[in-house]
Amino acid sequence: MMLRINKERCTLCEACLSTCPFAALERVGDEIVVLDTCRLCGMCVRNCPVEAMFIEKQGEDLTEASLKETRNVIVIAEYDNKQLHPVTLELVGKGRAMADQISGELACVLMGCDCDKEATSLLEYGVDVVYLYDHKAFGHFTIEPYTNAVEDAIRDFEPAIALFAATPLGRSLAPRVAARFRTGLTADCTTLEVRENGELVQIRPAFGGDVMAQIITPKHRPQMATMRHKISEPARPRHNPGSKVVRRELTDELLQSGITVVNVQKRPPESSISDAEIIVACGRGVGNRETLGLVEELARLIGGQVGVTRPLVETGFANYRQQIGLSGRAVRPKLLITVGVSGAVQFTAGITGAETIVAIDSNPEAPIFQVCHYGLVGDLNEILPILIDSLKG
């Protein structure tokens, strides 16, 4: 539901401003604006002397015919005013494949400042329509304008599916957009599949990783999900005649924000485990710091980085930036060596893109041996020294 104001009836008497217990109404120029603090209590509706205010119901179940008509896919790009985030092309690749499967079109929402070049470049990867919101208000992420822009694009394009990145920006933006449309949202999906009827199957671990839940949104649109970086293959260049960039009208209402960005301090760039081509990942089976030292030595000798599972972060053996898995980073290395990793779903969800996986563990029944390409069963403290000595000599 959403609070609406009939501007033709409104006399700007401001009776609603004094009535609202949440200070969620504000006069801006010649209109009354509803702020995000509105709780839909209805006090202003009941007290408006000219009955200019009403609560609009949204998100009613769609009819079967309406569900069949909704076939398009939209993805939300991320741009930092220098370049597109790499996850954008991963979303585009996944969105293009799904749109083709259900005979729909693919749109992309791009918000930023001076980003015409990036908008045009997206057309080269199979995007049919780019909704461009180019303004200094989008120079840095502020939640209100970004939410308004995405809502505007979705209402115009009417997609069946909307995909966001599972980044700090996407995790903040997607829930607000879902609330605007009264629809469902599944976060941190590890797999996305689409059925012939346009129904999106959103797959992610649940109940502590004991099951892989398949989540659907059968009666509301758009179906919304966030997808993590490095989970999917990036889109490849694709000739797409008839594609276009649509520069959207930027009204004062769309750009309005209660947040003013005063200063931005960027962190110095850090090497990320997500970008490593060779990783040696260790888990609970390592057991002690001496064995961890062997893992670090092995990684150094083969020019790799050390990754860890969640238990090693929780016990203080490693930094959270090294964590791989559902609650850590997703990786796509050319070579991944796991040491003492059992292979729980929380971990394997983050390594689906690894080209070659070599597993070392003492338990021959460990689930990691079901996903690896090569396996070594034995005592870590016997196997690791042999590998290290062979590399040294």
mmCIF file of C-alpha atoms in Angstrom:
data_model
loop_
_atom_site.group_PDB
_atom_site.id
_atom_site.type_symbol
_atom_site.label_atom_id
_atom_site.label_comp_id
_atom_site.label_asym_id
_atom_site.label_seq_id
_atom_site.Cartn_x
_atom_site.Cartn_y
_atom_site.Cartn_z
ATOM 1 C CA MET A 1 0.000 0.000 0.000
ATOM 2 C CA MET A 2 1.068 3.577 -0.595
ATOM 3 C CA LEU A 3 -0.132 7.005 0.528
ATOM 4 C CA ARG A 4 -1.214 9.139 -2.419
ATOM 5 C CA ILE A 5 -2.212 12.816 -2.683
ATOM 6 C CA ASN A 6 -4.688 14.159 -5.234
ATOM 7 C CA LYS A 7 -2.898 17.348 -6.276
ATOM 8 C CA GLU A 8 -6.011 18.779 -7.923
ATOM 9 C CA ARG A 9 -7.940 18.619 -4.653
ATOM 10 C CA CYS A 10 -5.116 19.573 -2.298
ATOM 11 C CA THR A 11 -5.344 23.208 -1.121
ATOM 12 C CA LEU A 12 -1.982 23.177 0.704
ATOM 13 C CA CYS A 13 -3.728 23.926 3.997
ATOM 14 C CA GLU A 14 -1.044 21.828 5.757
ATOM 15 C CA ALA A 15 -3.554 20.246 8.141
ATOM 16 C CA CYS A 16 -1.976 16.875 7.378
ATOM 17 C CA LEU A 17 1.475 18.061 8.488
ATOM 18 C CA SER A 18 0.328 18.769 12.032
ATOM 19 C CA THR A 19 -1.791 15.606 12.127
ATOM 20 C CA CYS A 20 0.911 13.098 11.134
ATOM 21 C CA PRO A 21 2.410 11.455 14.264
ATOM 22 C CA PHE A 22 5.523 10.341 12.338
ATOM 23 C CA ALA A 23 6.424 13.682 10.693
ATOM 24 C CA ALA A 24 6.209 11.831 7.380
ATOM 25 C CA LEU A 25 4.712 14.716 5.390
ATOM 26 C CA GLU A 26 6.517 17.807 4.228
ATOM 27 C CA ARG A 27 5.656 20.800 2.090
ATOM 28 C CA VAL A 28 8.105 21.289 -0.779
ATOM 29 C CA GLY A 29 7.204 24.271 -2.929
ATOM 30 C CA ASP A 30 3.639 23.908 -4.144
ATOM 31 C CA GLU A 31 3.078 20.318 -3.102
ATOM 32 C CA ILE A 32 2.944 17.982 -0.121
ATOM 33 C CA VAL A 33 5.552 15.215 -0.233
ATOM 34 C CA VAL A 34 5.292 11.821 1.491
ATOM 35 C CA LEU A 35 8.551 10.770 3.194
ATOM 36 C CA ASP A 36 9.858 7.252 3.813
ATOM 37 C CA THR A 37 8.899 7.509 7.498
ATOM 38 C CA CYS A 38 5.204 7.115 6.563
ATOM 39 C CA ARG A 39 3.622 4.151 8.386
ATOM 40 C CA LEU A 40 0.255 4.285 6.589
ATOM 41 C CA CYS A 41 -1.586 4.909 9.853
ATOM 42 C CA GLY A 42 -4.328 6.811 7.995
ATOM 43 C CA MET A 43 -4.456 9.826 10.338
ATOM 44 C CA CYS A 44 -3.908 12.289 7.494
ATOM 45 C CA VAL A 45 -6.536 10.583 5.332
ATOM 46 C CA ARG A 46 -9.168 10.857 8.060
ATOM 47 C CA ASN A 47 -8.331 14.480 8.887
ATOM 48 C CA CYS A 48 -7.890 15.979 5.414
ATOM 49 C CA PRO A 49 -10.670 18.616 5.080
ATOM 50 C CA VAL A 50 -10.878 18.247 1.285
ATOM 51 C CA GLU A 51 -10.374 14.447 1.108
ATOM 52 C CA ALA A 52 -7.280 14.834 -1.059
ATOM 53 C CA MET A 53 -5.380 11.970 0.577
ATOM 54 C CA PHE A 54 -5.938 8.255 0.118
ATOM 55 C CA ILE A 55 -4.095 4.969 0.611
ATOM 56 C CA GLU A 56 -3.622 3.079 -2.627
ATOM 57 C CA LYS A 57 -3.560 -0.688 -2.385
ATOM 58 C CA GLN A 58 -0.835 -2.410 -4.391
ATOM 59 C CA GLY A 59 0.477 -5.867 -4.934
ATOM 60 C CA GLU A 60 -2.830 -7.679 -5.400
ATOM 61 C CA ASP A 61 -2.494 -11.210 -6.757
ATOM 62 C CA LEU A 62 -2.161 -11.142 -10.525
ATOM 63 C CA THR A 63 -4.521 -13.138 -12.678
ATOM 64 C CA GLU A 64 -3.212 -16.137 -14.593
ATOM 65 C CA ALA A 65 -3.566 -14.190 -17.841
ATOM 66 C CA SER A 66 -1.559 -11.274 -16.454
ATOM 67 C CA LEU A 67 1.202 -13.604 -15.297
ATOM 68 C CA LYS A 68 1.493 -15.082 -18.781
ATOM 69 C CA GLU A 69 1.701 -11.632 -20.386
ATOM 70 C CA THR A 70 4.616 -10.558 -18.175
ATOM 71 C CA ARG A 71 7.729 -12.004 -19.848
ATOM 72 C CA ASN A 72 10.501 -9.390 -19.689
ATOM 73 C CA VAL A 73 13.631 -9.324 -17.518
ATOM 74 C CA ILE A 74 15.308 -6.243 -16.028
ATOM 75 C CA VAL A 75 18.708 -6.010 -14.334
ATOM 76 C CA ILE A 76 20.033 -3.198 -12.162
ATOM 77 C CA ALA A 77 23.525 -2.086 -13.166
ATOM 78 C CA GLU A 78 26.077 -0.754 -10.689
ATOM 79 C CA TYR A 79 28.302 2.145 -11.716
ATOM 80 C CA ASP A 80 30.800 4.010 -9.539
ATOM 81 C CA ASN A 81 31.249 7.005 -11.882
ATOM 82 C CA LYS A 82 34.371 5.451 -13.338
ATOM 83 C CA GLN A 83 33.301 2.055 -14.577
ATOM 84 C CA LEU A 84 30.626 -0.596 -14.339
ATOM 85 C CA HIS A 85 30.984 -3.058 -11.480
ATOM 86 C CA PRO A 86 31.988 -6.492 -12.923
ATOM 87 C CA VAL A 87 28.853 -8.053 -11.433
ATOM 88 C CA THR A 88 26.778 -5.996 -13.893
ATOM 89 C CA LEU A 89 27.830 -8.091 -16.883
ATOM 90 C CA GLU A 90 27.188 -11.245 -14.860
ATOM 91 C CA LEU A 91 23.621 -10.061 -14.226
ATOM 92 C CA VAL A 92 23.251 -9.151 -17.901
ATOM 93 C CA GLY A 93 24.468 -12.598 -18.958
ATOM 94 C CA LYS A 94 22.025 -14.356 -16.653
ATOM 95 C CA GLY A 95 19.191 -11.981 -17.577
ATOM 96 C CA ARG A 96 19.767 -12.411 -21.313
ATOM 97 C CA ALA A 97 19.681 -16.202 -21.027
ATOM 98 C CA MET A 98 16.423 -16.105 -19.049
ATOM 99 C CA ALA A 99 14.793 -13.568 -21.382
ATOM 100 C CA ASP A 100 15.626 -15.776 -24.370
ATOM 101 C CA GLN A 101 14.191 -18.805 -22.607
ATOM 102 C CA ILE A 102 10.804 -17.161 -21.992
ATOM 103 C CA SER A 103 10.747 -15.162 -25.269
ATOM 104 C CA GLY A 104 11.025 -11.810 -23.532
ATOM 105 C CA GLU A 105 13.179 -8.699 -23.744
ATOM 106 C CA LEU A 106 16.038 -7.619 -21.499
ATOM 107 C CA ALA A 107 16.362 -4.133 -20.006
ATOM 108 C CA CYS A 108 19.053 -2.629 -17.824
ATOM 109 C CA VAL A 109 18.742 0.288 -15.390
ATOM 110 C CA LEU A 110 21.836 2.503 -15.249
ATOM 111 C CA MET A 111 22.126 5.331 -12.720
ATOM 112 C CA GLY A 112 25.119 7.635 -12.517
ATOM 113 C CA CYS A 113 26.688 10.900 -13.596
ATOM 114 C CA ASP A 114 28.135 11.292 -17.120
ATOM 115 C CA CYS A 115 27.588 7.638 -17.974
ATOM 116 C CA ASP A 116 26.409 7.823 -21.610
ATOM 117 C CA LYS A 117 29.380 5.753 -22.767
ATOM 118 C CA GLU A 118 28.620 2.965 -20.314
ATOM 119 C CA ALA A 119 24.944 2.975 -21.313
ATOM 120 C CA THR A 120 25.877 2.472 -24.955
ATOM 121 C CA SER A 121 28.385 -0.251 -24.080
ATOM 122 C CA LEU A 122 25.664 -2.321 -22.395
ATOM 123 C CA LEU A 123 23.841 -2.580 -25.722
ATOM 124 C CA GLU A 124 26.812 -4.549 -27.052
ATOM 125 C CA TYR A 125 26.073 -7.374 -24.607
ATOM 126 C CA GLY A 126 22.532 -8.241 -25.631
ATOM 127 C CA VAL A 127 20.561 -5.623 -23.697
ATOM 128 C CA ASP A 128 17.460 -4.494 -25.618
ATOM 129 C CA VAL A 129 16.768 -1.305 -23.651
ATOM 130 C CA VAL A 130 18.945 0.706 -21.269
ATOM 131 C CA TYR A 131 17.005 3.011 -18.940
ATOM 132 C CA LEU A 132 19.481 5.830 -18.309
ATOM 133 C CA TYR A 133 19.237 8.117 -15.275
ATOM 134 C CA ASP A 134 22.141 10.529 -15.712
ATOM 135 C CA HIS A 135 22.357 13.305 -13.121
ATOM 136 C CA LYS A 136 24.669 14.552 -10.394
ATOM 137 C CA ALA A 137 22.123 13.253 -7.872
ATOM 138 C CA PHE A 138 23.230 9.756 -8.905
ATOM 139 C CA GLY A 139 26.914 10.618 -8.548
ATOM 140 C CA HIS A 140 26.954 8.822 -5.205
ATOM 141 C CA PHE A 141 24.532 6.238 -3.897
ATOM 142 C CA THR A 142 21.635 7.772 -1.991
ATOM 143 C CA ILE A 143 18.721 5.476 -1.385
ATOM 144 C CA GLU A 144 15.705 7.643 -2.287
ATOM 145 C CA PRO A 145 16.648 8.702 -5.858
ATOM 146 C CA TYR A 146 17.966 5.226 -6.654
ATOM 147 C CA THR A 147 14.767 3.584 -5.422
ATOM 148 C CA ASN A 148 12.630 6.072 -7.342
ATOM 149 C CA ALA A 149 14.587 5.493 -10.553
ATOM 150 C CA VAL A 150 14.340 1.708 -10.379
ATOM 151 C CA GLU A 151 10.634 1.934 -9.587
ATOM 152 C CA ASP A 152 10.148 4.235 -12.582
ATOM 153 C CA ALA A 153 11.932 1.818 -14.930
ATOM 154 C CA ILE A 154 10.057 -1.229 -13.656
ATOM 155 C CA ARG A 155 6.663 0.456 -13.997
ATOM 156 C CA ASP A 156 7.490 1.385 -17.591
ATOM 157 C CA PHE A 157 9.056 -1.941 -18.658
ATOM 158 C CA GLU A 158 6.747 -4.241 -16.641
ATOM 159 C CA PRO A 159 9.210 -7.128 -16.226
ATOM 160 C CA ALA A 160 8.485 -10.587 -14.892
ATOM 161 C CA ILE A 161 11.914 -10.733 -13.255
ATOM 162 C CA ALA A 162 14.187 -8.104 -11.664
ATOM 163 C CA LEU A 163 17.796 -8.957 -10.784
ATOM 164 C CA PHE A 164 20.039 -7.028 -8.383
ATOM 165 C CA ALA A 165 23.627 -7.596 -7.312
ATOM 166 C CA ALA A 166 24.226 -8.960 -3.817
ATOM 167 C CA THR A 167 26.551 -6.046 -3.060
ATOM 168 C CA PRO A 168 26.212 -3.429 -0.306
ATOM 169 C CA LEU A 169 24.350 -1.216 -2.787
ATOM 170 C CA GLY A 170 22.090 -3.990 -4.060
ATOM 171 C CA ARG A 171 21.322 -5.300 -0.589
ATOM 172 C CA SER A 172 20.165 -1.829 0.426
ATOM 173 C CA LEU A 173 18.254 -1.045 -2.762
ATOM 174 C CA ALA A 174 16.455 -4.310 -3.562
ATOM 175 C CA PRO A 175 14.342 -4.550 -0.362
ATOM 176 C CA ARG A 176 13.022 -1.010 -0.818
ATOM 177 C CA VAL A 177 12.053 -1.692 -4.415
ATOM 178 C CA ALA A 178 10.390 -4.967 -3.409
ATOM 179 C CA ALA A 179 8.373 -3.090 -0.781
ATOM 180 C CA ARG A 180 7.205 -0.579 -3.392
ATOM 181 C CA PHE A 181 5.766 -3.405 -5.493
ATOM 182 C CA ARG A 182 4.612 -5.587 -2.585
ATOM 183 C CA THR A 183 6.459 -8.548 -4.070
ATOM 184 C CA GLY A 184 8.902 -11.177 -2.866
ATOM 185 C CA LEU A 185 12.695 -10.941 -2.755
ATOM 186 C CA THR A 186 15.215 -13.749 -2.337
ATOM 187 C CA ALA A 187 18.699 -12.661 -1.264
ATOM 188 C CA ASP A 188 22.091 -14.170 -2.116
ATOM 189 C CA CYS A 189 20.870 -16.730 -4.638
ATOM 190 C CA THR A 190 23.422 -19.319 -5.708
ATOM 191 C CA THR A 191 21.376 -20.508 -8.693
ATOM 192 C CA LEU A 192 18.569 -18.957 -10.718
ATOM 193 C CA GLU A 193 16.389 -20.941 -13.097
ATOM 194 C CA VAL A 194 13.352 -19.891 -15.094
ATOM 195 C CA ARG A 195 10.459 -22.121 -16.096
ATOM 196 C CA GLU A 196 8.657 -21.948 -19.427
ATOM 197 C CA ASN A 197 5.751 -20.103 -17.811
ATOM 198 C CA GLY A 198 8.112 -17.325 -16.680
ATOM 199 C CA GLU A 199 8.257 -18.460 -13.060
ATOM 200 C CA LEU A 200 11.646 -17.768 -11.468
ATOM 201 C CA VAL A 201 13.097 -20.528 -9.293
ATOM 202 C CA GLN A 202 15.400 -18.872 -6.770
ATOM 203 C CA ILE A 203 17.785 -21.387 -5.209
ATOM 204 C CA ARG A 204 19.840 -20.804 -2.072
ATOM 205 C CA PRO A 205 20.926 -22.732 1.039
ATOM 206 C CA ALA A 206 18.498 -22.725 3.967
ATOM 207 C CA PHE A 207 18.207 -24.148 7.497
ATOM 208 C CA GLY A 208 21.925 -23.797 8.153
ATOM 209 C CA GLY A 209 22.857 -25.234 4.781
ATOM 210 C CA ASP A 210 21.091 -28.559 5.371
ATOM 211 C CA VAL A 211 18.852 -28.026 2.336
ATOM 212 C CA MET A 212 18.922 -26.114 -0.928
ATOM 213 C CA ALA A 213 15.649 -24.196 -0.905
ATOM 214 C CA GLN A 214 13.796 -23.564 -4.160
ATOM 215 C CA ILE A 215 11.803 -20.369 -3.710
ATOM 216 C CA ILE A 216 9.142 -19.064 -6.080
ATOM 217 C CA THR A 217 6.889 -16.012 -6.205
ATOM 218 C CA PRO A 218 3.800 -17.438 -7.917
ATOM 219 C CA LYS A 219 1.311 -14.561 -7.742
ATOM 220 C CA HIS A 220 3.279 -11.307 -7.679
ATOM 221 C CA ARG A 221 5.489 -9.494 -10.145
ATOM 222 C CA PRO A 222 8.229 -8.675 -10.608
ATOM 223 C CA GLN A 223 9.954 -11.684 -9.098
ATOM 224 C CA MET A 224 13.060 -10.281 -7.439
ATOM 225 C CA ALA A 225 16.402 -11.770 -6.464
ATOM 226 C CA THR A 226 19.933 -10.688 -5.621
ATOM 227 C CA MET A 227 22.848 -12.609 -7.123
ATOM 228 C CA ARG A 228 26.404 -12.609 -5.835
ATOM 229 C CA HIS A 229 29.515 -11.600 -7.757
ATOM 230 C CA LYS A 230 31.458 -14.514 -9.325
ATOM 231 C CA ILE A 231 28.445 -16.851 -9.243
ATOM 232 C CA SER A 232 27.587 -16.554 -12.946
ATOM 233 C CA GLU A 233 29.489 -16.172 -16.204
ATOM 234 C CA PRO A 234 29.681 -12.591 -17.525
ATOM 235 C CA ALA A 235 27.813 -11.729 -20.708
ATOM 236 C CA ARG A 236 29.684 -11.942 -23.986
ATOM 237 C CA PRO A 237 29.448 -9.379 -26.800
ATOM 238 C CA ARG A 238 26.343 -9.986 -28.885
ATOM 239 C CA HIS A 239 24.993 -8.165 -31.924
ATOM 240 C CA ASN A 240 21.572 -6.833 -31.046
ATOM 241 C CA PRO A 241 19.967 -4.693 -33.786
ATOM 242 C CA GLY A 242 17.179 -2.425 -32.611
ATOM 243 C CA SER A 243 18.566 -1.976 -29.098
ATOM 244 C CA LYS A 244 18.344 1.519 -27.644
ATOM 245 C CA VAL A 245 19.191 3.828 -24.760
ATOM 246 C CA VAL A 246 16.195 5.602 -23.233
ATOM 247 C CA ARG A 247 17.122 8.727 -21.296
ATOM 248 C CA ARG A 248 14.419 9.081 -18.650
ATOM 249 C CA GLU A 249 12.870 12.349 -17.518
ATOM 250 C CA LEU A 250 14.290 13.383 -14.151
ATOM 251 C CA THR A 251 11.578 15.137 -12.172
ATOM 252 C CA ASP A 252 12.125 16.912 -8.861
ATOM 253 C CA GLU A 253 10.041 14.224 -7.181
ATOM 254 C CA LEU A 254 12.239 11.444 -8.562
ATOM 255 C CA LEU A 255 15.466 13.171 -7.496
ATOM 256 C CA GLN A 256 14.281 14.197 -4.040
ATOM 257 C CA SER A 257 16.417 12.925 -1.173
ATOM 258 C CA GLY A 258 16.590 13.498 2.555
ATOM 259 C CA ILE A 259 20.300 12.692 2.454
ATOM 260 C CA THR A 260 23.055 15.118 1.477
ATOM 261 C CA VAL A 261 26.450 13.639 0.617
ATOM 262 C CA VAL A 262 28.960 16.010 2.219
ATOM 263 C CA ASN A 263 32.177 14.099 1.660
ATOM 264 C CA VAL A 264 33.310 10.746 0.295
ATOM 265 C CA GLN A 265 36.443 9.010 1.515
ATOM 266 C CA LYS A 266 37.487 6.018 -0.532
ATOM 267 C CA ARG A 267 39.377 3.123 0.952
ATOM 268 C CA PRO A 268 42.711 2.292 -0.672
ATOM 269 C CA PRO A 269 42.355 -0.675 -3.044
ATOM 270 C CA GLU A 270 42.852 -4.069 -1.426
ATOM 271 C CA SER A 271 43.684 -7.393 -3.012
ATOM 272 C CA SER A 272 40.578 -9.570 -2.882
ATOM 273 C CA ILE A 273 40.362 -13.330 -2.611
ATOM 274 C CA SER A 274 37.599 -13.065 -5.233
ATOM 275 C CA ASP A 275 40.147 -12.029 -7.863
ATOM 276 C CA ALA A 276 42.762 -14.711 -7.110
ATOM 277 C CA GLU A 277 43.530 -17.221 -9.868
ATOM 278 C CA ILE A 278 45.071 -19.738 -7.454
ATOM 279 C CA ILE A 279 43.640 -20.367 -3.977
ATOM 280 C CA VAL A 280 44.517 -22.794 -1.202
ATOM 281 C CA ALA A 281 41.458 -22.939 1.062
ATOM 282 C CA CYS A 282 41.555 -24.532 4.499
ATOM 283 C CA GLY A 283 38.790 -25.546 6.863
ATOM 284 C CA ARG A 284 38.140 -26.840 10.357
ATOM 285 C CA GLY A 285 40.187 -29.967 9.606
ATOM 286 C CA VAL A 286 43.408 -27.923 9.717
ATOM 287 C CA GLY A 287 43.045 -27.961 13.493
ATOM 288 C CA ASN A 288 46.003 -25.838 14.607
ATOM 289 C CA ARG A 289 48.230 -22.954 13.622
ATOM 290 C CA GLU A 290 51.143 -25.244 12.732
ATOM 291 C CA THR A 291 49.119 -26.933 10.000
ATOM 292 C CA LEU A 292 47.810 -23.532 8.924
ATOM 293 C CA GLY A 293 51.442 -22.508 8.477
ATOM 294 C CA LEU A 294 51.907 -25.420 6.059
ATOM 295 C CA VAL A 295 48.875 -24.239 4.097
ATOM 296 C CA GLU A 296 50.321 -20.723 3.870
ATOM 297 C CA GLU A 297 53.670 -22.132 2.704
ATOM 298 C CA LEU A 298 51.961 -24.196 -0.007
ATOM 299 C CA ALA A 299 50.030 -21.147 -1.215
ATOM 300 C CA ARG A 300 53.217 -19.073 -1.357
ATOM 301 C CA LEU A 301 55.072 -21.687 -3.402
ATOM 302 C CA ILE A 302 52.373 -21.900 -6.078
ATOM 303 C CA GLY A 303 51.698 -18.154 -6.191
ATOM 304 C CA GLY A 304 48.269 -18.369 -4.622
ATOM 305 C CA GLN A 305 46.249 -16.806 -1.824
ATOM 306 C CA VAL A 306 44.936 -18.482 1.318
ATOM 307 C CA GLY A 307 41.180 -18.777 1.720
ATOM 308 C CA VAL A 308 39.294 -20.143 4.715
ATOM 309 C CA THR A 309 35.911 -21.444 5.771
ATOM 310 C CA ARG A 310 33.767 -19.692 8.347
ATOM 311 C CA PRO A 311 34.912 -21.726 11.409
ATOM 312 C CA LEU A 312 38.501 -20.506 10.986
ATOM 313 C CA VAL A 313 37.338 -16.892 10.990
ATOM 314 C CA GLU A 314 35.206 -17.470 14.081
ATOM 315 C CA THR A 315 38.121 -19.048 15.973
ATOM 316 C CA GLY A 316 40.412 -16.151 15.092
ATOM 317 C CA PHE A 317 42.733 -18.138 12.820
ATOM 318 C CA ALA A 318 42.057 -15.905 9.809
ATOM 319 C CA ASN A 319 40.624 -12.574 8.644
ATOM 320 C CA TYR A 320 37.026 -12.407 7.430
ATOM 321 C CA ARG A 321 38.280 -11.041 4.094
ATOM 322 C CA GLN A 322 39.702 -14.507 3.426
ATOM 323 C CA GLN A 323 36.386 -16.266 3.999
ATOM 324 C CA ILE A 324 34.889 -18.175 1.079
ATOM 325 C CA GLY A 325 31.269 -19.265 0.874
ATOM 326 C CA LEU A 326 27.735 -18.046 1.287
ATOM 327 C CA SER A 327 28.600 -15.704 4.166
ATOM 328 C CA GLY A 328 31.979 -14.813 2.634
ATOM 329 C CA ARG A 329 33.252 -14.309 -0.903
ATOM 330 C CA ALA A 330 32.436 -16.194 -4.089
ATOM 331 C CA VAL A 331 35.520 -17.148 -6.095
ATOM 332 C CA ARG A 332 36.311 -18.309 -9.632
ATOM 333 C CA PRO A 333 39.983 -19.368 -9.553
ATOM 334 C CA LYS A 334 41.710 -21.440 -12.206
ATOM 335 C CA LEU A 335 42.978 -23.726 -9.428
ATOM 336 C CA LEU A 336 41.444 -24.297 -5.993
ATOM 337 C CA ILE A 337 43.092 -26.626 -3.480
ATOM 338 C CA THR A 338 40.978 -27.355 -0.404
ATOM 339 C CA VAL A 339 42.698 -28.603 2.747
ATOM 340 C CA GLY A 340 40.651 -30.003 5.617
ATOM 341 C CA VAL A 341 37.406 -28.675 4.128
ATOM 342 C CA SER A 342 34.437 -31.017 4.552
ATOM 343 C CA GLY A 343 32.426 -29.376 1.778
ATOM 344 C CA ALA A 344 29.321 -28.001 3.488
ATOM 345 C CA VAL A 345 26.821 -26.212 1.274
ATOM 346 C CA GLN A 346 27.743 -22.836 2.789
ATOM 347 C CA PHE A 347 31.276 -23.262 1.402
ATOM 348 C CA THR A 348 30.585 -24.974 -1.931
ATOM 349 C CA ALA A 349 28.082 -22.241 -2.826
ATOM 350 C CA GLY A 350 31.060 -19.912 -3.183
ATOM 351 C CA ILE A 351 33.249 -22.124 -5.396
ATOM 352 C CA THR A 352 30.894 -23.098 -8.219
ATOM 353 C CA GLY A 353 32.969 -21.130 -10.728
ATOM 354 C CA ALA A 354 36.336 -22.774 -9.937
ATOM 355 C CA GLU A 355 37.898 -24.373 -13.028
ATOM 356 C CA THR A 356 39.846 -27.118 -11.226
ATOM 357 C CA ILE A 357 39.313 -28.264 -7.631
ATOM 358 C CA VAL A 358 41.775 -30.492 -5.776
ATOM 359 C CA ALA A 359 40.533 -31.706 -2.379
ATOM 360 C CA ILE A 360 42.694 -32.990 0.485
ATOM 361 C CA ASP A 361 40.934 -34.458 3.530
ATOM 362 C CA SER A 362 41.257 -37.363 5.934
ATOM 363 C CA ASN A 363 37.590 -38.355 5.628
ATOM 364 C CA PRO A 364 36.882 -40.301 2.412
ATOM 365 C CA GLU A 365 33.140 -39.645 2.870
ATOM 366 C CA ALA A 366 33.507 -35.846 3.014
ATOM 367 C CA PRO A 367 31.054 -34.068 0.658
ATOM 368 C CA ILE A 368 33.931 -32.101 -0.878
ATOM 369 C CA PHE A 369 34.907 -35.223 -2.830
ATOM 370 C CA GLN A 370 31.557 -35.032 -4.636
ATOM 371 C CA VAL A 371 32.393 -31.653 -6.176
ATOM 372 C CA CYS A 372 36.180 -31.835 -6.682
ATOM 373 C CA HIS A 373 37.998 -32.905 -9.839
ATOM 374 C CA TYR A 374 40.870 -34.596 -7.994
ATOM 375 C CA GLY A 375 40.996 -35.900 -4.427
ATOM 376 C CA LEU A 376 43.645 -36.964 -1.926
ATOM 377 C CA VAL A 377 42.583 -38.887 1.191
ATOM 378 C CA GLY A 378 45.008 -38.895 4.096
ATOM 379 C CA ASP A 379 46.566 -37.084 7.038
ATOM 380 C CA LEU A 380 47.066 -33.400 6.219
ATOM 381 C CA ASN A 381 50.295 -33.276 8.217
ATOM 382 C CA GLU A 382 51.723 -36.027 6.034
ATOM 383 C CA ILE A 383 50.439 -34.885 2.637
ATOM 384 C CA LEU A 384 51.240 -31.160 2.917
ATOM 385 C CA PRO A 385 54.972 -31.593 3.730
ATOM 386 C CA ILE A 386 55.332 -33.968 0.763
ATOM 387 C CA LEU A 387 53.734 -31.413 -1.585
ATOM 388 C CA ILE A 388 55.859 -28.572 -0.187
ATOM 389 C CA ASP A 389 59.106 -30.554 -0.480
ATOM 390 C CA SER A 390 58.325 -31.551 -4.066
ATOM 391 C CA LEU A 391 57.676 -27.921 -5.020
ATOM 392 C CA LYS A 392 60.902 -26.776 -3.382
ATOM 393 C CA GLY A 393 63.064 -29.366 -4.932
#
